[in-house]
PDB file of C-alpha atoms in Angstrom:
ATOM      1  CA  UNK A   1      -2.197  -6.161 -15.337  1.00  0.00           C
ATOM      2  CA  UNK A   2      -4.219  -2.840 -15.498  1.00  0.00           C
ATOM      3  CA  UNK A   3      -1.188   0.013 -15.820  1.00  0.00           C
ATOM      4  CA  UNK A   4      -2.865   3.409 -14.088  1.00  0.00           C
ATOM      5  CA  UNK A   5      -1.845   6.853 -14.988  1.00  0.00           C
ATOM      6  CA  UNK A   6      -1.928  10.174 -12.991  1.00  0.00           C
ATOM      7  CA  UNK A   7      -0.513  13.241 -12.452  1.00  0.00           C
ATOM      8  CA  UNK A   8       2.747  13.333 -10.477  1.00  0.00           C
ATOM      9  CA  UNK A   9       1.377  16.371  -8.712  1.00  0.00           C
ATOM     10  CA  UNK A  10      -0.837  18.916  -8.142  1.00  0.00           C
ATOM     11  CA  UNK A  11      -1.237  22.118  -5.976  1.00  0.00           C
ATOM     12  CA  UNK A  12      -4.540  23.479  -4.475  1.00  0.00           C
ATOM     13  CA  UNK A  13      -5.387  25.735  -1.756  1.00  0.00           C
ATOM     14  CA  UNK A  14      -7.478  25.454   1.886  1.00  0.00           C
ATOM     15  CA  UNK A  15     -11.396  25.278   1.234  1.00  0.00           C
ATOM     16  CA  UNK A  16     -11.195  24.149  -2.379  1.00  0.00           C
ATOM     17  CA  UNK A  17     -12.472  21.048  -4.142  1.00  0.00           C
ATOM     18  CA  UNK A  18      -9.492  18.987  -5.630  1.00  0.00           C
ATOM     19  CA  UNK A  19     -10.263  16.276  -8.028  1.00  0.00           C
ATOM     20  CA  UNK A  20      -7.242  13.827  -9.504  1.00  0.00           C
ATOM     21  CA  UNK A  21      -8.142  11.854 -11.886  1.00  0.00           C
ATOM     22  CA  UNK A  22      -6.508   8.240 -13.138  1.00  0.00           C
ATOM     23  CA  UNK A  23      -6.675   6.491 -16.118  1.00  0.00           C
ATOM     24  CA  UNK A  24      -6.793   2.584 -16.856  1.00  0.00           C
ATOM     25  CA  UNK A  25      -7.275   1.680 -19.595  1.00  0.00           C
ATOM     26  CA  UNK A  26      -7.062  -2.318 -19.865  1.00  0.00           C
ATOM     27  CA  UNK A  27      -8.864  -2.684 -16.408  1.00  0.00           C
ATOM     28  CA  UNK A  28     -10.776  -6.379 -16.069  1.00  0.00           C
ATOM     29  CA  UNK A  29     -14.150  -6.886 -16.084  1.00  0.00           C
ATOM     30  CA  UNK A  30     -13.750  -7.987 -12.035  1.00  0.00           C
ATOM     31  CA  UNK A  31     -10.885  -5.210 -10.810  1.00  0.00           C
ATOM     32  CA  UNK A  32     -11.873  -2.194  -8.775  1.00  0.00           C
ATOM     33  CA  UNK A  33     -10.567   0.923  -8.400  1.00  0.00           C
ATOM     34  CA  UNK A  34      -9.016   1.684  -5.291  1.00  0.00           C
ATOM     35  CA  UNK A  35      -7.266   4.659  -3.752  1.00  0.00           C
ATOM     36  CA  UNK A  36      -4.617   5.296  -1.009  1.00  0.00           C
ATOM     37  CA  UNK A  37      -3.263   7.726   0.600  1.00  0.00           C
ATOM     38  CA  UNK A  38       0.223   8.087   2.493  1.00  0.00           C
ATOM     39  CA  UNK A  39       1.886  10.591   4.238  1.00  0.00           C
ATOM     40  CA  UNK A  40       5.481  11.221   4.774  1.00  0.00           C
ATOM     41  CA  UNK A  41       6.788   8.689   6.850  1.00  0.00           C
ATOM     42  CA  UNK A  42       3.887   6.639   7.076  1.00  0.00           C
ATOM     43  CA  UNK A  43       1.739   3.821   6.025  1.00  0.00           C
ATOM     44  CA  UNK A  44      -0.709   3.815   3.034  1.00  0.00           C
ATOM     45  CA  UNK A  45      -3.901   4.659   4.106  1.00  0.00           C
ATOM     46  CA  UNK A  46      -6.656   3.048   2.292  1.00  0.00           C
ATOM     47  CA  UNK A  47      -9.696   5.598   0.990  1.00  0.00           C
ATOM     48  CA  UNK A  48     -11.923   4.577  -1.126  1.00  0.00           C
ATOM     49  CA  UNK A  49     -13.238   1.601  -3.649  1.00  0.00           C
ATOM     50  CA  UNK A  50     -15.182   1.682  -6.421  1.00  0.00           C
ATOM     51  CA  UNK A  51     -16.807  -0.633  -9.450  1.00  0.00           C
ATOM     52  CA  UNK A  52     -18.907   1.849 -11.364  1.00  0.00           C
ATOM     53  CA  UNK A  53     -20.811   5.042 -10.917  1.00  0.00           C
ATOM     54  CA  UNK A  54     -20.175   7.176  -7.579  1.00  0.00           C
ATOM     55  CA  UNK A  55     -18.708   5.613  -4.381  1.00  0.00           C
ATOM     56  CA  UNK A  56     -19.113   8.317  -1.552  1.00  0.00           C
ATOM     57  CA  UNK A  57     -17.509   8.333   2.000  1.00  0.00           C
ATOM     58  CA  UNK A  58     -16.799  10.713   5.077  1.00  0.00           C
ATOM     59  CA  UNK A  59     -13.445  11.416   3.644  1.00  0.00           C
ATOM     60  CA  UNK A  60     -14.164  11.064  -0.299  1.00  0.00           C
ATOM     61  CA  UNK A  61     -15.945  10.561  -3.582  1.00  0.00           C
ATOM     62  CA  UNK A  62     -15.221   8.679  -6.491  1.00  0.00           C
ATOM     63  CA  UNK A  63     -16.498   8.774  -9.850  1.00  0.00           C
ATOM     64  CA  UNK A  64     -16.241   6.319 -12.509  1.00  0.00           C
ATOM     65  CA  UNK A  65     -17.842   5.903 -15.844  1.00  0.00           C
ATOM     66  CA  UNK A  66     -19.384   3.712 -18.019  1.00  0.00           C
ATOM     67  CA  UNK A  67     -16.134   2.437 -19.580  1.00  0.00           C
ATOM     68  CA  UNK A  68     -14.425   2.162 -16.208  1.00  0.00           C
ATOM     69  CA  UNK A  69     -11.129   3.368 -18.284  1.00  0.00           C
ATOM     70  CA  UNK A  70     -10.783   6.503 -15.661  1.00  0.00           C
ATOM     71  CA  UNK A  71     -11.651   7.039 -11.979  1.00  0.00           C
ATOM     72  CA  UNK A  72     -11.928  10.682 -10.605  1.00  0.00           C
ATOM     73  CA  UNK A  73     -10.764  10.818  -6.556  1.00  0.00           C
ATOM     74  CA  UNK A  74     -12.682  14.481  -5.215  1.00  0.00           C
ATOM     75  CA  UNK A  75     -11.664  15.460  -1.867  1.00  0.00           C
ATOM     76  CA  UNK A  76     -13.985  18.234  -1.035  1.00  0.00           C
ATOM     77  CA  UNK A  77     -13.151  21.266   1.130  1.00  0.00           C
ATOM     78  CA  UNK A  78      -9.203  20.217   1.466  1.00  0.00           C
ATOM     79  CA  UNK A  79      -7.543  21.695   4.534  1.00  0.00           C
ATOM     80  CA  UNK A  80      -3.452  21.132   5.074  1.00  0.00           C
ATOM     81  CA  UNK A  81      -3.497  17.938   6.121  1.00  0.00           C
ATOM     82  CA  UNK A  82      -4.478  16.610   3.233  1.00  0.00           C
ATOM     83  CA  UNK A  83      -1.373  17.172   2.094  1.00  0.00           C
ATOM     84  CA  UNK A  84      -0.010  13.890   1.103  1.00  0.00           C
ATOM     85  CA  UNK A  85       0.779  11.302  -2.006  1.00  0.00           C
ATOM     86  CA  UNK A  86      -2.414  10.088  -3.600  1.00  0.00           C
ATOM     87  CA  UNK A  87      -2.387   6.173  -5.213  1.00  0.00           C
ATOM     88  CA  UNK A  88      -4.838   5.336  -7.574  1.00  0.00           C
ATOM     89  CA  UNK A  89      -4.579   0.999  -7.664  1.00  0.00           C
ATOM     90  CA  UNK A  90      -6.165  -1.570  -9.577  1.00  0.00           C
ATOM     91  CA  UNK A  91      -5.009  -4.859  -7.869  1.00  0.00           C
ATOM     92  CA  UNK A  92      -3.744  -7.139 -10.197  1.00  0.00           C
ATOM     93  CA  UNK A  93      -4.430 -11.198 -10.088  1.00  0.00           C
ATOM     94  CA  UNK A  94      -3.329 -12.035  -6.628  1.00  0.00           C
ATOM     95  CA  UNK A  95      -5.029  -9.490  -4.439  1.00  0.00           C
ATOM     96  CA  UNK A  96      -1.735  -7.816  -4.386  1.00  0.00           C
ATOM     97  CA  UNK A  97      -1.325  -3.749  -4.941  1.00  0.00           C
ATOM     98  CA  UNK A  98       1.382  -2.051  -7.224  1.00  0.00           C
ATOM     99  CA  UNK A  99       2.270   1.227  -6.551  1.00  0.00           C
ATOM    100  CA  UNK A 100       2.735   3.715  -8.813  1.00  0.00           C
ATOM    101  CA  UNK A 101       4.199   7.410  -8.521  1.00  0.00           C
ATOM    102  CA  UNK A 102       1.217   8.299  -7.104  1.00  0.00           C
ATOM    103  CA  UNK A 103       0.193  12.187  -7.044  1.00  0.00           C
ATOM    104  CA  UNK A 104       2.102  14.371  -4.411  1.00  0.00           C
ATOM    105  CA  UNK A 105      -0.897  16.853  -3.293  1.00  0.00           C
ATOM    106  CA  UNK A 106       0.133  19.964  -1.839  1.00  0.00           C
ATOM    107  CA  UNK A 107      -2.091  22.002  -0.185  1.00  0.00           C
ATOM    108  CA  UNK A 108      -1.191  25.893   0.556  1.00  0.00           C
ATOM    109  CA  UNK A 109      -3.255  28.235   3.036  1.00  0.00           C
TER     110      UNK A 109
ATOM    111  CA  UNK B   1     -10.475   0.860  14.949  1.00  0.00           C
ATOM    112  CA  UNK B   2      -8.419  -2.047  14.339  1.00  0.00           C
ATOM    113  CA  UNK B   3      -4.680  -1.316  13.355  1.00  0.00           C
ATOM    114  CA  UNK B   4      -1.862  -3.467  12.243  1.00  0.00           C
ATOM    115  CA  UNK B   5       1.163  -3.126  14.275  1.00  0.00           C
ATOM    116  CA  UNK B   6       4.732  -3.267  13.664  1.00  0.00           C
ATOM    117  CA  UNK B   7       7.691  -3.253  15.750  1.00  0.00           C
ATOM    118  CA  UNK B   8      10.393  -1.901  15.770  1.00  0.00           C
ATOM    119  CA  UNK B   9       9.541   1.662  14.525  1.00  0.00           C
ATOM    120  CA  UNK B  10      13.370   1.819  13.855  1.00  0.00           C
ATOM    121  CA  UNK B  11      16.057  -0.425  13.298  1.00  0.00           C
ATOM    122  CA  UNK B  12      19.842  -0.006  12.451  1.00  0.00           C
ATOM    123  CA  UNK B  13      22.124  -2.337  11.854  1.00  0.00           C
ATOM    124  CA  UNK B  14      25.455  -2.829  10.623  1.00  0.00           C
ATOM    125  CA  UNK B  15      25.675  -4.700   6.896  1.00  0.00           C
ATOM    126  CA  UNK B  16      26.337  -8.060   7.224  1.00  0.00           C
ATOM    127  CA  UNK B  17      23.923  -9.091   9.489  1.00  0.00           C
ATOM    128  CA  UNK B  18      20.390 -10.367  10.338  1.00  0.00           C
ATOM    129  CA  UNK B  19      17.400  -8.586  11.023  1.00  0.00           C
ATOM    130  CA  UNK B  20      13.775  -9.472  12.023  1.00  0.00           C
ATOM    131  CA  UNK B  21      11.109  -6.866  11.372  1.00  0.00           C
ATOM    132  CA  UNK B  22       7.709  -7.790  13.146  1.00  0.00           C
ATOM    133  CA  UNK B  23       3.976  -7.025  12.706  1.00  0.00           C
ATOM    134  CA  UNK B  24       1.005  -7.941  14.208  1.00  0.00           C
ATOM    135  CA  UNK B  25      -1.826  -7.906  11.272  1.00  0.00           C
ATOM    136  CA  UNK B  26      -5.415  -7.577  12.141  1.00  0.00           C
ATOM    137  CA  UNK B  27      -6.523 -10.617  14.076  1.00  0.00           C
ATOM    138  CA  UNK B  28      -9.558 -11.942  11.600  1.00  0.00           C
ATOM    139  CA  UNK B  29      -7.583 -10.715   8.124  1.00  0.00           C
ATOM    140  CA  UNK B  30      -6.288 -13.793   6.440  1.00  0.00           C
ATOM    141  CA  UNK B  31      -3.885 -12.130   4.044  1.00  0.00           C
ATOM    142  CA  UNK B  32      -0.588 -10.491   4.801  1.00  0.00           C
ATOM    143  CA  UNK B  33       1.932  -8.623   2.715  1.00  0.00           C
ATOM    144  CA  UNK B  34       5.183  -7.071   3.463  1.00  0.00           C
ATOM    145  CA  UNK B  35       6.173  -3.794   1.169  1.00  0.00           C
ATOM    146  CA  UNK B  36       9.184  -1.821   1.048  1.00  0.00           C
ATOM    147  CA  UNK B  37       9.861   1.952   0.261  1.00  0.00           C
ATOM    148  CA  UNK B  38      13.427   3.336  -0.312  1.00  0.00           C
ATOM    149  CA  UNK B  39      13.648   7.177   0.734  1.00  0.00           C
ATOM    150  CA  UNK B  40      11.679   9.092  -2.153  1.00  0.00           C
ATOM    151  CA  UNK B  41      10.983   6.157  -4.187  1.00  0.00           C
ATOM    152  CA  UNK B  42       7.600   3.846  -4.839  1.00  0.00           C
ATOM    153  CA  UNK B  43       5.658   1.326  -2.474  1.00  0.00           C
ATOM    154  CA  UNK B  44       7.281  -2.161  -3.394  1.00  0.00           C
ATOM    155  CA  UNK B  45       5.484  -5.341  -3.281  1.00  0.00           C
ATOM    156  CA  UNK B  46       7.746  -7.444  -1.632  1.00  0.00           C
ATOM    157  CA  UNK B  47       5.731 -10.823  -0.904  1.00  0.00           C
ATOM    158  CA  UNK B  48       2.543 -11.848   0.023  1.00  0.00           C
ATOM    159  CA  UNK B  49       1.257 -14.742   2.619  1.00  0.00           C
ATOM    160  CA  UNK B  50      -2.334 -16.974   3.018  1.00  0.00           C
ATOM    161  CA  UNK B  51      -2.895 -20.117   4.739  1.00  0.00           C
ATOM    162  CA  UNK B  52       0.853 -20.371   5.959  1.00  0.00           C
ATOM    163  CA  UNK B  53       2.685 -20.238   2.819  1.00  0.00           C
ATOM    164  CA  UNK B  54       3.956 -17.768   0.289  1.00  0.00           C
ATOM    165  CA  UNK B  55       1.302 -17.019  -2.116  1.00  0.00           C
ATOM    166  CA  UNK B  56       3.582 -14.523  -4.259  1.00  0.00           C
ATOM    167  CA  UNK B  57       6.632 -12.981  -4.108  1.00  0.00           C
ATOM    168  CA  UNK B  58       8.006 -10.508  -6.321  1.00  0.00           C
ATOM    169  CA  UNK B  59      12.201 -10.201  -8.232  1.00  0.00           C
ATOM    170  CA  UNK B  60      13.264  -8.232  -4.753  1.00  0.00           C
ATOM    171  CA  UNK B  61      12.416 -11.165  -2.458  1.00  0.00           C
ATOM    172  CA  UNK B  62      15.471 -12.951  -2.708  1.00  0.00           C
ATOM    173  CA  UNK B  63      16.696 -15.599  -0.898  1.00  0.00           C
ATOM    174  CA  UNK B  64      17.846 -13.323   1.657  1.00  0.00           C
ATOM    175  CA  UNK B  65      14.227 -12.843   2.805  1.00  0.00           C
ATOM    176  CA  UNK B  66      12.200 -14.902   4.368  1.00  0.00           C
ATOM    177  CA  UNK B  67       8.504 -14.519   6.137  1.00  0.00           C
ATOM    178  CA  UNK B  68       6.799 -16.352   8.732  1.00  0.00           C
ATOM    179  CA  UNK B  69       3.743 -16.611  10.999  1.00  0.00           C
ATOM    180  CA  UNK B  70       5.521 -18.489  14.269  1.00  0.00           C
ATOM    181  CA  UNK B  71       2.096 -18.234  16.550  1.00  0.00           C
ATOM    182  CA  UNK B  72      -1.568 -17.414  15.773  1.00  0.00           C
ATOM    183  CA  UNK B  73      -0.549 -13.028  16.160  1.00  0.00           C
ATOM    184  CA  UNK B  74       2.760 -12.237  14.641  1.00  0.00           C
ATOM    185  CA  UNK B  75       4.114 -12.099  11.082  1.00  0.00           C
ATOM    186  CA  UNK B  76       7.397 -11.519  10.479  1.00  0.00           C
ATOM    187  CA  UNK B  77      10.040 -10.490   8.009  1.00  0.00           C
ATOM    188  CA  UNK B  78      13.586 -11.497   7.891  1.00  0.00           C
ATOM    189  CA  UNK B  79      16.222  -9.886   6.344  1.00  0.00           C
ATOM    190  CA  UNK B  80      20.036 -12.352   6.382  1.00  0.00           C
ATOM    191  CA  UNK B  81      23.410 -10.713   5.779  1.00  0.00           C
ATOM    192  CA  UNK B  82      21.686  -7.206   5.510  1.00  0.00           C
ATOM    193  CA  UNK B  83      23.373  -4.516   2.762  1.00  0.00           C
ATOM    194  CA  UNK B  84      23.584  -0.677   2.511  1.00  0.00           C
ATOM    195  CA  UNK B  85      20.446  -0.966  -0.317  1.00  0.00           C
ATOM    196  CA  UNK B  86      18.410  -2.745   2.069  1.00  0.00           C
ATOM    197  CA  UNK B  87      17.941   0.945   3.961  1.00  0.00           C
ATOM    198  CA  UNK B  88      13.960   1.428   3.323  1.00  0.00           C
ATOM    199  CA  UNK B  89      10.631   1.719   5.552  1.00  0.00           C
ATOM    200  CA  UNK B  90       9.224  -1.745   5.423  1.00  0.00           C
ATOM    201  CA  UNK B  91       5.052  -1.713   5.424  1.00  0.00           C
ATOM    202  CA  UNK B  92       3.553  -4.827   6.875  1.00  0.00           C
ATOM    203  CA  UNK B  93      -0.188  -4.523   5.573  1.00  0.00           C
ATOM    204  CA  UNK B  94      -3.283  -7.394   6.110  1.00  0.00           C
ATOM    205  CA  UNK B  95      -6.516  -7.818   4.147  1.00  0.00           C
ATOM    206  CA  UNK B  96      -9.290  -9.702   4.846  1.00  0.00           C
ATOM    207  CA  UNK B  97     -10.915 -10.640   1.335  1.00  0.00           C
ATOM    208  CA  UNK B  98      -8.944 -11.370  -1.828  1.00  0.00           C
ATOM    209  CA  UNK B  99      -9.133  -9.856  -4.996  1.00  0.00           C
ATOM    210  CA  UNK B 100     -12.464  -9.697  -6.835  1.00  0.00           C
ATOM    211  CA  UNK B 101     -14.747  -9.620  -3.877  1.00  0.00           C
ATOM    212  CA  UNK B 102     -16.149  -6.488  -2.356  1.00  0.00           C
ATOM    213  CA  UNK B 103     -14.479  -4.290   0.341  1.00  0.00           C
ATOM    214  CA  UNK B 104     -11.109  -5.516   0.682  1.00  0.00           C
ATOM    215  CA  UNK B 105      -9.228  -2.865   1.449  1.00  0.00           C
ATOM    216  CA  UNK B 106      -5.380  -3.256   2.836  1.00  0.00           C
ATOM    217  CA  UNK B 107      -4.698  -1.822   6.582  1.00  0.00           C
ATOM    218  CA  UNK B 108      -0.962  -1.276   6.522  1.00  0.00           C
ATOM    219  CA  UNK B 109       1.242  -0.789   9.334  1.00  0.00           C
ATOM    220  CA  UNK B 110       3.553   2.335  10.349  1.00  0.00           C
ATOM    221  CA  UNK B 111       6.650   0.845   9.313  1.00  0.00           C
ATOM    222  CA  UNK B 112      10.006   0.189  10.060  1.00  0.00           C
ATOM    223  CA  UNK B 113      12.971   2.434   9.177  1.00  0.00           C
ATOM    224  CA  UNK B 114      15.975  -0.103   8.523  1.00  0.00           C
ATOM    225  CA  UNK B 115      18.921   1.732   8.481  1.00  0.00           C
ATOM    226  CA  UNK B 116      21.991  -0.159   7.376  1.00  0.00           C
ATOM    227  CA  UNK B 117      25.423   0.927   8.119  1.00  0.00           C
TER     228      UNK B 117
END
C-alpha cells in the first residue's frame, strides 16, 4: 500500500501559481497518481491522473519524475474558489482510494 | 456531464433505528463504493461493490451495514439500529475501470448528512 505525504496546509493569494507537492515513496510499478479535490460539504472531485512526466488539463498540471516517489499538483492563476482540501491518492490493490489529511488550500484576495 | 446522485441530501434519525441512504451511480460505471466522513475528519472507505457482490469492505463495515443494487439504477446503503457515531456525510462514488488501467477516475456523489439523535 503506497502511504502519500503532504502538507496539511498551505496559504496563497488570487492570481498566483500554487504548487503542493506529495510524496510516495513505495508506489508500484502499475499505481498512478491521482488527485482530488473537495469542498466543504461536498463530494471529492476528481482532478487529475498521472503515470510519469507531465499530465496537463483545463483545471491542472501534474508533474512527476523519473522515480515516481513525488507528484507536484500546480494550479495556475488560483482565484477563491479554489479554496478547498487537496488529496493526493495512489489507489491501493482493489481500485479502492484512501484518504489522507489531504492539504486544506486557502486562498486570500 | 454525467453525475452520480444521491438521495436524501439529509437525513435524521433517532438512534436505534434503520436507515437507507440511496445513490444512483453513473449508468455504464461498473464499480461502486460508499465512503463516510465524520465532521472535520478523513474520507473513509467504507465498502466497495462489482458484479453484485461485495468486492471489499473495510473494519467500519460492520454487520450493521449492508449494500445493495435492487434494480439495474440504484445502489444503496443501509445502516440497522443507527448510533450517535454513525452522524457523518456518506459519499456514494462509481468508477468505470479498475485499478491499473488508464483513466479511471471516481465520480462521487453530494452526500448525505446522517444526523443521529
Amino acid at each position: 500500500l503506497a502511504k502519500t505525504t503532504q502538507p496539511i496546509s498551505m496559504d496563497s493569494y488570487e492570481g498566483q501559481e500554487v504548487n503542493i507537492t506529495c510524496s510516495h515513496n513505495n508506489i508500484a510499478t502499475n499505481d498512478y497518481i491521482t488527485w482530488y479535490q473537495q469542498f466543504p460539504s461536498q463530494g471529492p472531485r476528481f482532478i487529475i491522473q498521472g503515470y510519469k512526466t507531465k499530465v496537463t488539463n483545463e483545471v491542472a498540471s501534474l508533474f512527476i519524475p523519473a522515480d515516481r516517489k513525488s507528484s507536484t499538483l500546480s494550479l495556475p492563476r488560483v482565484s477563491l474558489s479554489d479554496t478547498a482540501v487537496y488529496y493526493c491518492l495512489v489507489p491501493n490493490q482493489g481500485g479502492k482510494l484512501i484518504f489522507g489529511q489531504g492539504t486544506e488550500l486557502s486562498v486570500k484576495p | 456531464e454525467p453525475e452520480v446522485t444521491q438521495t436524501p441530501s439529509h437525513q435524521v434519525t433517532q438512534m436505534g433505528q434503520e436507515v437507507i441512504l440511496r445513490c444512483v451511480p453513473i449508468s455504464n460505471h461498473l464499480y461502486f463504493y460508499w465512503y463516510r466522513q465524520i465532521l472535520g475528519q478523513k474520507v473513509e472507505f467504507l465498502v466497495s461493490f462489482y458484479n453484485n457482490e461485495i468486492s471489499e469492505k473495510s473494519e467500519i463495515f460492520d454487520d450493521q451495514f449492508s449494500v445493495e443494487r435492487p434494480d439495474g439504477s440504484n445502489f444503496t446503503l443501509k445502516i440497522r439500529s443507527t448510533k450517535l457515531e454513525d452522524s457523518a456525510m456518506y459519499f456514494c462514488a462509481s468508477s468505470p475501470l479498475h485499478r491499473g488501467e488508464l483513466n479511471y477516475g471516481y465520480t462521487f456523489g453530494s452526500g448525505t448528512r446522517l444526523t443521529v439523535v
